[in-house]
Short mmCIF file of C-alpha atoms and ligand atoms in Angstrom, two decimals:
data_model
loop_
_atom_site.label_atom_id
_atom_site.label_comp_id
_atom_site.label_asym_id
_atom_site.label_seq_id
_atom_site.Cartn_x
_atom_site.Cartn_y
_atom_site.Cartn_z
CA GLU A 18 155.62 34.72 29.52
CA GLU A 19 154.25 33.25 32.78
CA THR A 20 156.78 31.59 35.09
CA GLU A 21 156.21 28.95 38.02
CA PRO A 22 156.55 30.23 41.63
CA VAL A 23 159.64 28.94 42.79
CA GLU A 24 159.32 26.97 45.87
CA ASP A 25 161.23 28.01 49.09
CA VAL A 26 163.05 25.22 50.04
CA ARG A 27 165.76 26.79 52.31
CA PRO A 28 166.27 25.17 55.66
CA GLN A 29 163.98 26.97 58.15
CA SER A 30 166.05 29.14 60.82
CA PRO A 31 167.57 26.37 63.26
CA VAL A 32 165.08 25.29 65.77
CA LYS A 33 165.52 26.50 69.55
CA PRO A 34 167.73 24.28 71.39
CA MET A 35 166.08 22.54 74.99
CA THR A 36 168.39 23.77 77.78
CA ALA A 37 168.36 23.04 81.31
CA THR A 38 169.71 26.76 81.97
CA GLU A 39 166.83 28.80 80.87
CA VAL A 40 167.98 31.90 78.26
CA LYS A 41 166.02 35.28 78.48
CA VAL A 42 166.42 38.48 76.88
CA ASN A 43 167.00 41.91 78.22
CA VAL A 44 164.26 44.69 77.24
CA SER A 45 165.56 48.34 77.63
CA ILE A 46 162.33 49.94 75.73
CA PRO A 47 158.68 48.45 75.89
CA GLU A 48 158.95 49.05 71.86
CA ALA A 49 161.34 46.21 71.67
CA ALA A 50 158.91 43.48 73.24
CA GLU A 51 157.64 41.96 70.26
CA ARG A 52 160.92 41.61 68.56
CA ALA A 53 162.58 40.17 72.00
CA ALA A 54 159.60 37.57 72.67
CA ALA A 55 160.11 36.28 68.89
CA THR A 56 163.74 35.44 69.76
CA GLY A 57 161.97 32.37 71.87
CA ALA A 58 163.27 33.44 74.86
CA ASP A 59 162.30 32.21 78.09
CA GLY A 60 161.13 35.47 79.27
CA VAL A 61 162.51 38.53 80.06
CA GLY A 62 165.51 38.61 82.83
CA LEU A 63 165.56 42.24 83.19
CA LEU A 64 163.02 44.82 82.05
CA ARG A 65 164.33 48.33 82.57
CA THR A 66 161.90 51.08 83.77
CA GLU A 67 164.09 54.04 83.12
CA HIS A 68 163.21 54.55 79.43
CA MET A 69 159.62 54.75 80.47
CA ILE A 70 160.20 57.19 82.82
CA LEU A 71 162.54 59.11 80.79
CA SER A 72 160.14 59.24 77.60
CA LEU A 73 158.22 61.29 79.68
CA ASN A 74 160.97 64.10 79.40
CA ARG A 75 160.25 64.99 83.00
CA THR A 76 161.36 63.79 86.12
CA PRO A 77 158.92 61.82 87.81
CA ALA A 78 158.12 64.56 90.85
CA LYS A 79 157.61 67.22 87.66
CA PHE A 80 155.17 64.50 86.02
CA ILE A 81 153.18 63.94 89.17
CA GLU A 82 153.11 67.78 89.91
CA ASP A 83 151.96 68.33 86.15
CA GLU A 84 149.57 65.14 85.44
CA GLY A 85 148.92 63.63 88.74
CA VAL A 86 149.79 60.36 90.48
CA ASP A 87 147.24 58.03 88.59
CA ALA A 88 148.73 59.42 85.21
CA TYR A 89 152.31 58.60 86.71
CA VAL A 90 150.97 54.86 87.90
CA ASP A 91 149.30 54.43 84.41
CA GLU A 92 152.40 54.90 82.43
CA LEU A 93 154.10 52.46 84.49
CA VAL A 94 151.58 50.14 84.37
CA GLN A 95 150.83 50.44 80.22
CA GLY A 96 154.37 50.12 79.81
CA ILE A 97 154.84 46.96 81.58
CA ARG A 98 151.77 45.64 80.53
CA GLY A 99 152.92 45.86 76.95
CA VAL A 100 155.93 43.84 77.49
CA ALA A 101 154.10 41.56 80.21
CA ASP A 102 151.35 40.67 77.34
CA GLU A 103 153.98 39.97 74.41
CA PHE A 104 155.82 37.35 76.69
CA TYR A 105 152.72 36.07 78.91
CA PRO A 106 153.04 33.57 80.75
CA ARG A 107 156.56 33.57 80.34
CA PRO A 108 157.85 35.53 83.16
CA VAL A 109 158.84 38.97 82.86
CA ARG A 110 161.48 40.55 85.72
CA VAL A 111 160.84 44.17 86.14
CA ARG A 112 163.60 46.38 87.58
CA THR A 113 162.14 49.22 89.87
CA LEU A 114 163.47 52.45 88.85
CA ASP A 115 166.93 52.98 88.77
CA ALA A 116 168.49 56.26 87.22
CA PRO A 117 171.47 57.97 88.39
CA THR A 118 170.75 61.87 89.49
CA ASP A 119 172.70 62.92 86.35
CA GLU A 120 170.33 61.39 83.91
CA PHE A 121 167.57 62.88 85.77
CA ARG A 122 169.22 66.12 85.73
CA GLN A 123 168.96 66.57 82.35
CA LEU A 124 164.76 66.20 82.45
CA GLU A 125 162.04 69.04 82.85
CA GLY A 126 162.37 69.30 87.00
CA GLY A 127 165.87 67.92 86.78
CA GLU A 128 167.13 70.87 89.01
CA ASP A 129 165.46 70.10 91.99
CA GLU A 130 167.77 66.93 91.61
CA PRO A 131 170.77 66.79 93.92
CA SER A 132 174.04 67.84 92.27
CA GLU A 133 176.19 65.11 93.19
CA HIS A 134 180.20 64.48 92.88
CA ASN A 135 179.79 60.65 92.32
CA PRO A 136 176.35 59.73 91.02
CA MET A 137 177.25 56.11 90.81
CA LEU A 138 178.10 55.80 94.47
CA GLY A 139 175.33 57.88 94.92
CA TYR A 140 171.78 58.57 95.10
CA ARG A 141 170.41 56.10 92.82
CA GLY A 142 168.72 52.45 92.89
CA ILE A 143 167.12 51.01 95.85
CA ARG A 144 168.80 53.80 98.39
CA ARG A 145 166.69 56.46 96.19
CA SER A 146 163.01 54.23 96.61
CA LEU A 147 164.09 53.65 100.37
CA ASP A 148 164.73 57.21 101.11
CA ARG A 149 161.45 58.28 99.17
CA PRO A 150 158.74 55.45 100.35
CA ASP A 151 156.02 57.95 99.10
CA VAL A 152 157.28 57.99 95.60
CA PHE A 153 158.71 54.11 95.70
CA ALA A 154 154.97 53.59 96.77
CA HIS A 155 153.77 54.69 93.09
CA GLU A 156 156.21 52.03 91.51
CA LEU A 157 154.69 49.65 93.99
CA GLU A 158 151.00 50.61 93.00
CA ALA A 159 151.59 49.56 89.50
CA PHE A 160 152.82 46.26 90.34
CA ARG A 161 149.68 46.11 92.53
CA ARG A 162 147.48 47.05 89.73
CA LEU A 163 149.41 44.21 87.38
CA TYR A 164 148.95 41.61 89.45
CA ASP A 165 145.21 42.60 89.96
CA LEU A 166 144.85 42.26 86.22
CA GLY A 167 145.94 38.91 86.34
CA TYR A 168 149.46 39.54 85.07
CA ASP A 169 151.04 36.67 87.41
CA ASN A 170 154.19 36.72 85.04
CA VAL A 171 155.46 39.65 86.45
CA GLU A 172 158.48 39.61 88.92
CA ILE A 173 159.71 42.58 91.13
CA MET A 174 163.61 43.18 90.72
CA LEU A 175 165.51 45.50 93.33
CA PRO A 176 168.50 47.40 92.02
CA LEU A 177 171.74 48.45 94.00
CA VAL A 178 170.89 46.84 97.24
CA ASN A 179 173.60 46.44 99.59
CA ASP A 180 172.37 44.03 102.13
CA ALA A 181 169.27 42.41 103.89
CA GLU A 182 168.31 45.62 105.55
CA ASP A 183 167.71 46.83 102.29
CA VAL A 184 165.69 43.85 101.20
CA TYR A 185 163.71 43.79 104.69
CA ARG A 186 162.76 47.35 104.41
CA SER A 187 161.62 46.92 100.62
CA LYS A 188 159.66 43.67 101.45
CA ARG A 189 157.69 46.14 104.24
CA LEU A 190 156.96 48.62 101.52
CA MET A 191 155.94 46.06 99.22
CA GLU A 192 153.22 44.46 101.43
CA GLU A 193 152.08 48.15 102.47
CA ALA A 194 151.28 48.65 99.14
CA GLY A 195 149.29 45.53 98.81
CA ILE A 196 151.64 43.03 97.25
CA ASP A 197 151.97 39.74 98.97
CA PRO A 198 155.85 38.87 98.88
CA GLU A 199 154.78 35.28 99.52
CA LYS A 200 152.40 34.99 96.86
CA ARG A 201 154.84 37.02 94.22
CA THR A 202 158.20 36.50 92.51
CA TRP A 203 160.79 39.11 93.48
CA GLY A 204 164.23 39.20 94.28
CA VAL A 205 167.55 41.51 93.95
CA MET A 206 170.34 42.49 91.39
CA ILE A 207 173.73 41.65 92.67
CA GLU A 208 176.01 44.92 91.53
CA THR A 209 177.90 45.48 94.90
CA PRO A 210 180.58 43.52 96.54
CA ALA A 211 178.60 43.78 99.69
CA SER A 212 175.50 42.22 98.11
CA ALA A 213 177.24 39.43 97.14
CA LEU A 214 179.17 39.11 100.01
CA GLY A 215 175.62 38.81 102.04
CA VAL A 216 173.46 37.32 100.08
CA GLU A 217 173.05 34.29 102.66
CA GLU A 218 171.40 37.06 104.64
CA MET A 219 169.19 38.23 101.63
CA ALA A 220 168.27 34.67 101.14
CA ASP A 221 166.96 34.65 104.56
CA ALA A 222 165.03 37.76 103.82
CA GLY A 223 162.84 35.72 101.44
CA ILE A 224 164.22 36.58 98.05
CA ASP A 225 163.13 34.25 95.41
CA PHE A 226 166.22 35.02 93.16
CA ALA A 227 169.49 37.22 92.91
CA SER A 228 170.45 38.37 89.37
CA PHE A 229 173.95 39.52 88.44
CA GLY A 230 174.35 43.09 87.18
CA THR A 231 177.83 42.54 85.95
CA ASN A 232 178.02 46.04 84.49
CA ASP A 233 178.18 47.37 87.96
CA LEU A 234 179.54 44.32 89.80
CA THR A 235 182.34 44.95 87.57
CA GLN A 236 182.78 48.41 88.29
CA TYR A 237 182.09 48.63 91.82
CA THR A 238 184.51 45.16 92.47
CA LEU A 239 187.20 46.60 90.14
CA ALA A 240 186.79 50.65 91.28
CA VAL A 241 186.74 51.22 87.33
CA ASP A 242 184.19 53.65 86.22
CA ARG A 243 182.00 51.98 83.62
CA ASN A 244 181.75 55.04 81.74
CA ASN A 245 185.38 56.22 81.79
CA GLU A 246 187.08 55.62 78.45
CA HIS A 247 190.64 56.21 80.16
CA VAL A 248 190.40 52.99 82.35
CA ALA A 249 188.06 51.25 79.68
CA ASP A 250 190.87 48.77 79.23
CA ARG A 251 190.59 47.88 82.79
CA PHE A 252 186.96 47.12 82.86
CA ASP A 253 186.62 43.35 82.83
CA GLU A 254 183.73 41.25 83.85
CA LEU A 255 186.06 38.19 83.41
CA HIS A 256 188.32 39.23 85.97
CA PRO A 257 189.04 36.72 88.63
CA ALA A 258 187.66 38.77 91.45
CA VAL A 259 184.32 39.27 90.06
CA LEU A 260 184.05 35.72 88.81
CA ARG A 261 185.10 34.35 92.39
CA LEU A 262 182.21 36.66 93.65
CA ILE A 263 179.98 35.47 91.17
CA GLY A 264 180.61 31.62 91.74
CA ASP A 265 180.61 32.10 95.64
CA VAL A 266 176.85 33.43 95.10
CA ILE A 267 175.78 30.78 92.90
CA GLU A 268 177.10 28.44 95.38
CA ARG A 269 175.35 30.19 98.07
CA CYS A 270 171.85 30.67 96.51
CA ARG A 271 171.95 26.96 95.24
CA GLU A 272 172.03 25.86 99.23
CA HIS A 273 169.33 28.50 99.99
CA GLY A 274 167.03 27.50 96.97
CA VAL A 275 167.42 30.51 95.75
CA ASP A 276 167.47 31.00 91.67
CA THR A 277 170.47 32.92 90.12
CA SER A 278 170.80 34.84 86.94
CA ILE A 279 172.84 37.38 85.09
CA CYS A 280 171.33 40.69 83.14
CA GLY A 281 174.41 42.61 82.69
CA GLN A 282 175.98 42.78 78.98
CA ALA A 283 178.46 39.94 80.05
CA GLY A 284 175.44 37.50 79.89
CA SER A 285 176.06 37.99 75.91
CA LYS A 286 179.21 36.68 75.83
CA PRO A 287 180.40 33.22 75.41
CA GLU A 288 183.16 32.95 77.81
CA MET A 289 181.00 34.35 80.60
CA VAL A 290 178.06 31.81 79.35
CA ARG A 291 180.65 28.59 79.60
CA PHE A 292 181.81 30.30 83.24
CA LEU A 293 177.97 30.52 84.11
CA VAL A 294 176.99 27.02 83.12
CA ASN A 295 179.54 25.50 84.62
CA GLU A 296 178.88 26.90 87.79
CA GLY A 297 175.22 26.04 87.77
CA ILE A 298 173.82 29.40 87.19
CA SER A 299 169.78 28.81 86.76
CA SER A 300 169.14 31.48 83.84
CA ILE A 301 171.09 34.16 81.82
CA SER A 302 169.71 36.99 80.05
CA ALA A 303 170.98 38.17 77.07
CA ASN A 304 170.67 41.32 74.42
CA ILE A 305 168.06 40.55 71.82
CA ASP A 306 170.68 40.21 69.02
CA ALA A 307 172.71 37.40 71.29
CA VAL A 308 170.09 35.13 72.50
CA ARG A 309 170.30 32.72 69.67
CA ASP A 310 173.93 32.08 69.97
CA VAL A 311 173.84 32.16 73.90
CA GLN A 312 170.82 29.27 73.61
CA HIS A 313 173.38 27.51 71.19
CA GLU A 314 176.38 28.18 73.56
CA VAL A 315 174.36 26.87 76.83
CA LYS A 316 173.47 24.03 74.74
CA ARG A 317 176.96 22.96 73.99
CA VAL A 318 178.15 23.57 77.54
CA GLU A 319 175.44 21.37 79.10
CA GLN A 320 176.09 18.68 76.67
CA LYS A 321 179.55 18.82 77.40
CA LEU A 322 179.13 18.55 81.05
CA LEU A 323 176.77 15.53 80.33
CA LEU A 324 179.56 13.59 78.54
CA ASP A 325 182.17 14.47 81.47
CA SER A 326 179.80 13.31 83.80
CA VAL A 327 179.50 9.79 82.19
CA ARG A 328 182.88 9.34 81.24
C1 PEP B 8 174.04 46.14 85.56
O1 PEP B 8 174.64 46.84 86.33
O2 PEP B 8 174.75 45.12 85.18
C2 PEP B 8 172.65 46.25 84.90
C3 PEP B 8 172.50 45.26 84.09
O3 PEP B 8 171.93 47.23 85.21
P1 PEP B 8 172.31 48.80 84.66
O4 PEP B 8 173.45 48.56 83.35
O5 PEP B 8 171.14 49.28 84.36
O6 PEP B 8 172.94 49.57 85.63
MG1 MG B 9 173.37 47.91 87.43
#
């Protein structure tokens, strides 16, 4: 017996609310790009490049030794390109390599990595890149090639900077790699109290944005190891000291025409979203699964601000 097809009259998923604060998405593995783009996010607030490297199962030095520099640059170009394609023309903020030595040590070639008593306070992020400008140059070469290919939606984000000195040195290396910092969008992560307190000097150095890496900013402000279960109950991104640093940076950046955003885990938490929108942050980047909720929370807070302003 034939049956009539039943018409699907269920309501469509709610449309993305329009908000003044941009809502972006974090992408840790390039394979998640399609799903991330489907959230309707305004761009990628953090694309981690570590996975592209760690999935090679070799340290960059070992990979380059085995396969050559061109193959290394190719890996980076292809990994970033997949995400940049998926989001084009929405911006994709790509973070330069930030793997602590203890993660590199587990890879082939890792025996050559320094053994550190405290890797989280050690040789990682921009410190490593500035210490080995010859290796960092390969990463910057990947960015230059992406720009040559027309991916003008790619942005460069520098991790674990402490001060303007870090920024000026990075900028010089970008220029040496054939990247025009005036033409491209680039900026820093705010992950240390020093970077928060010195954000004005970094603004003078020419950054376009400052993005809160609250996982590290909380760890370093409170001196609470983010991976230590014994102090996990003290790891609080909403601690008044952390919020004060964040609020001050947003204000300083607004005065200097620098965009602000968040790309740490806390950007997916409603309490943090409320605080940030009230402070006037430019964009919030959330985990894929949290994007929709954050969009709605941002909308609610913006509407309340609007109502309060006319009362
Ligand atoms: C952060 O520190 O908040 C951040 C986004 O970087 P990661 O978690 O990769 O250290
Ligand atoms: Mg970090």
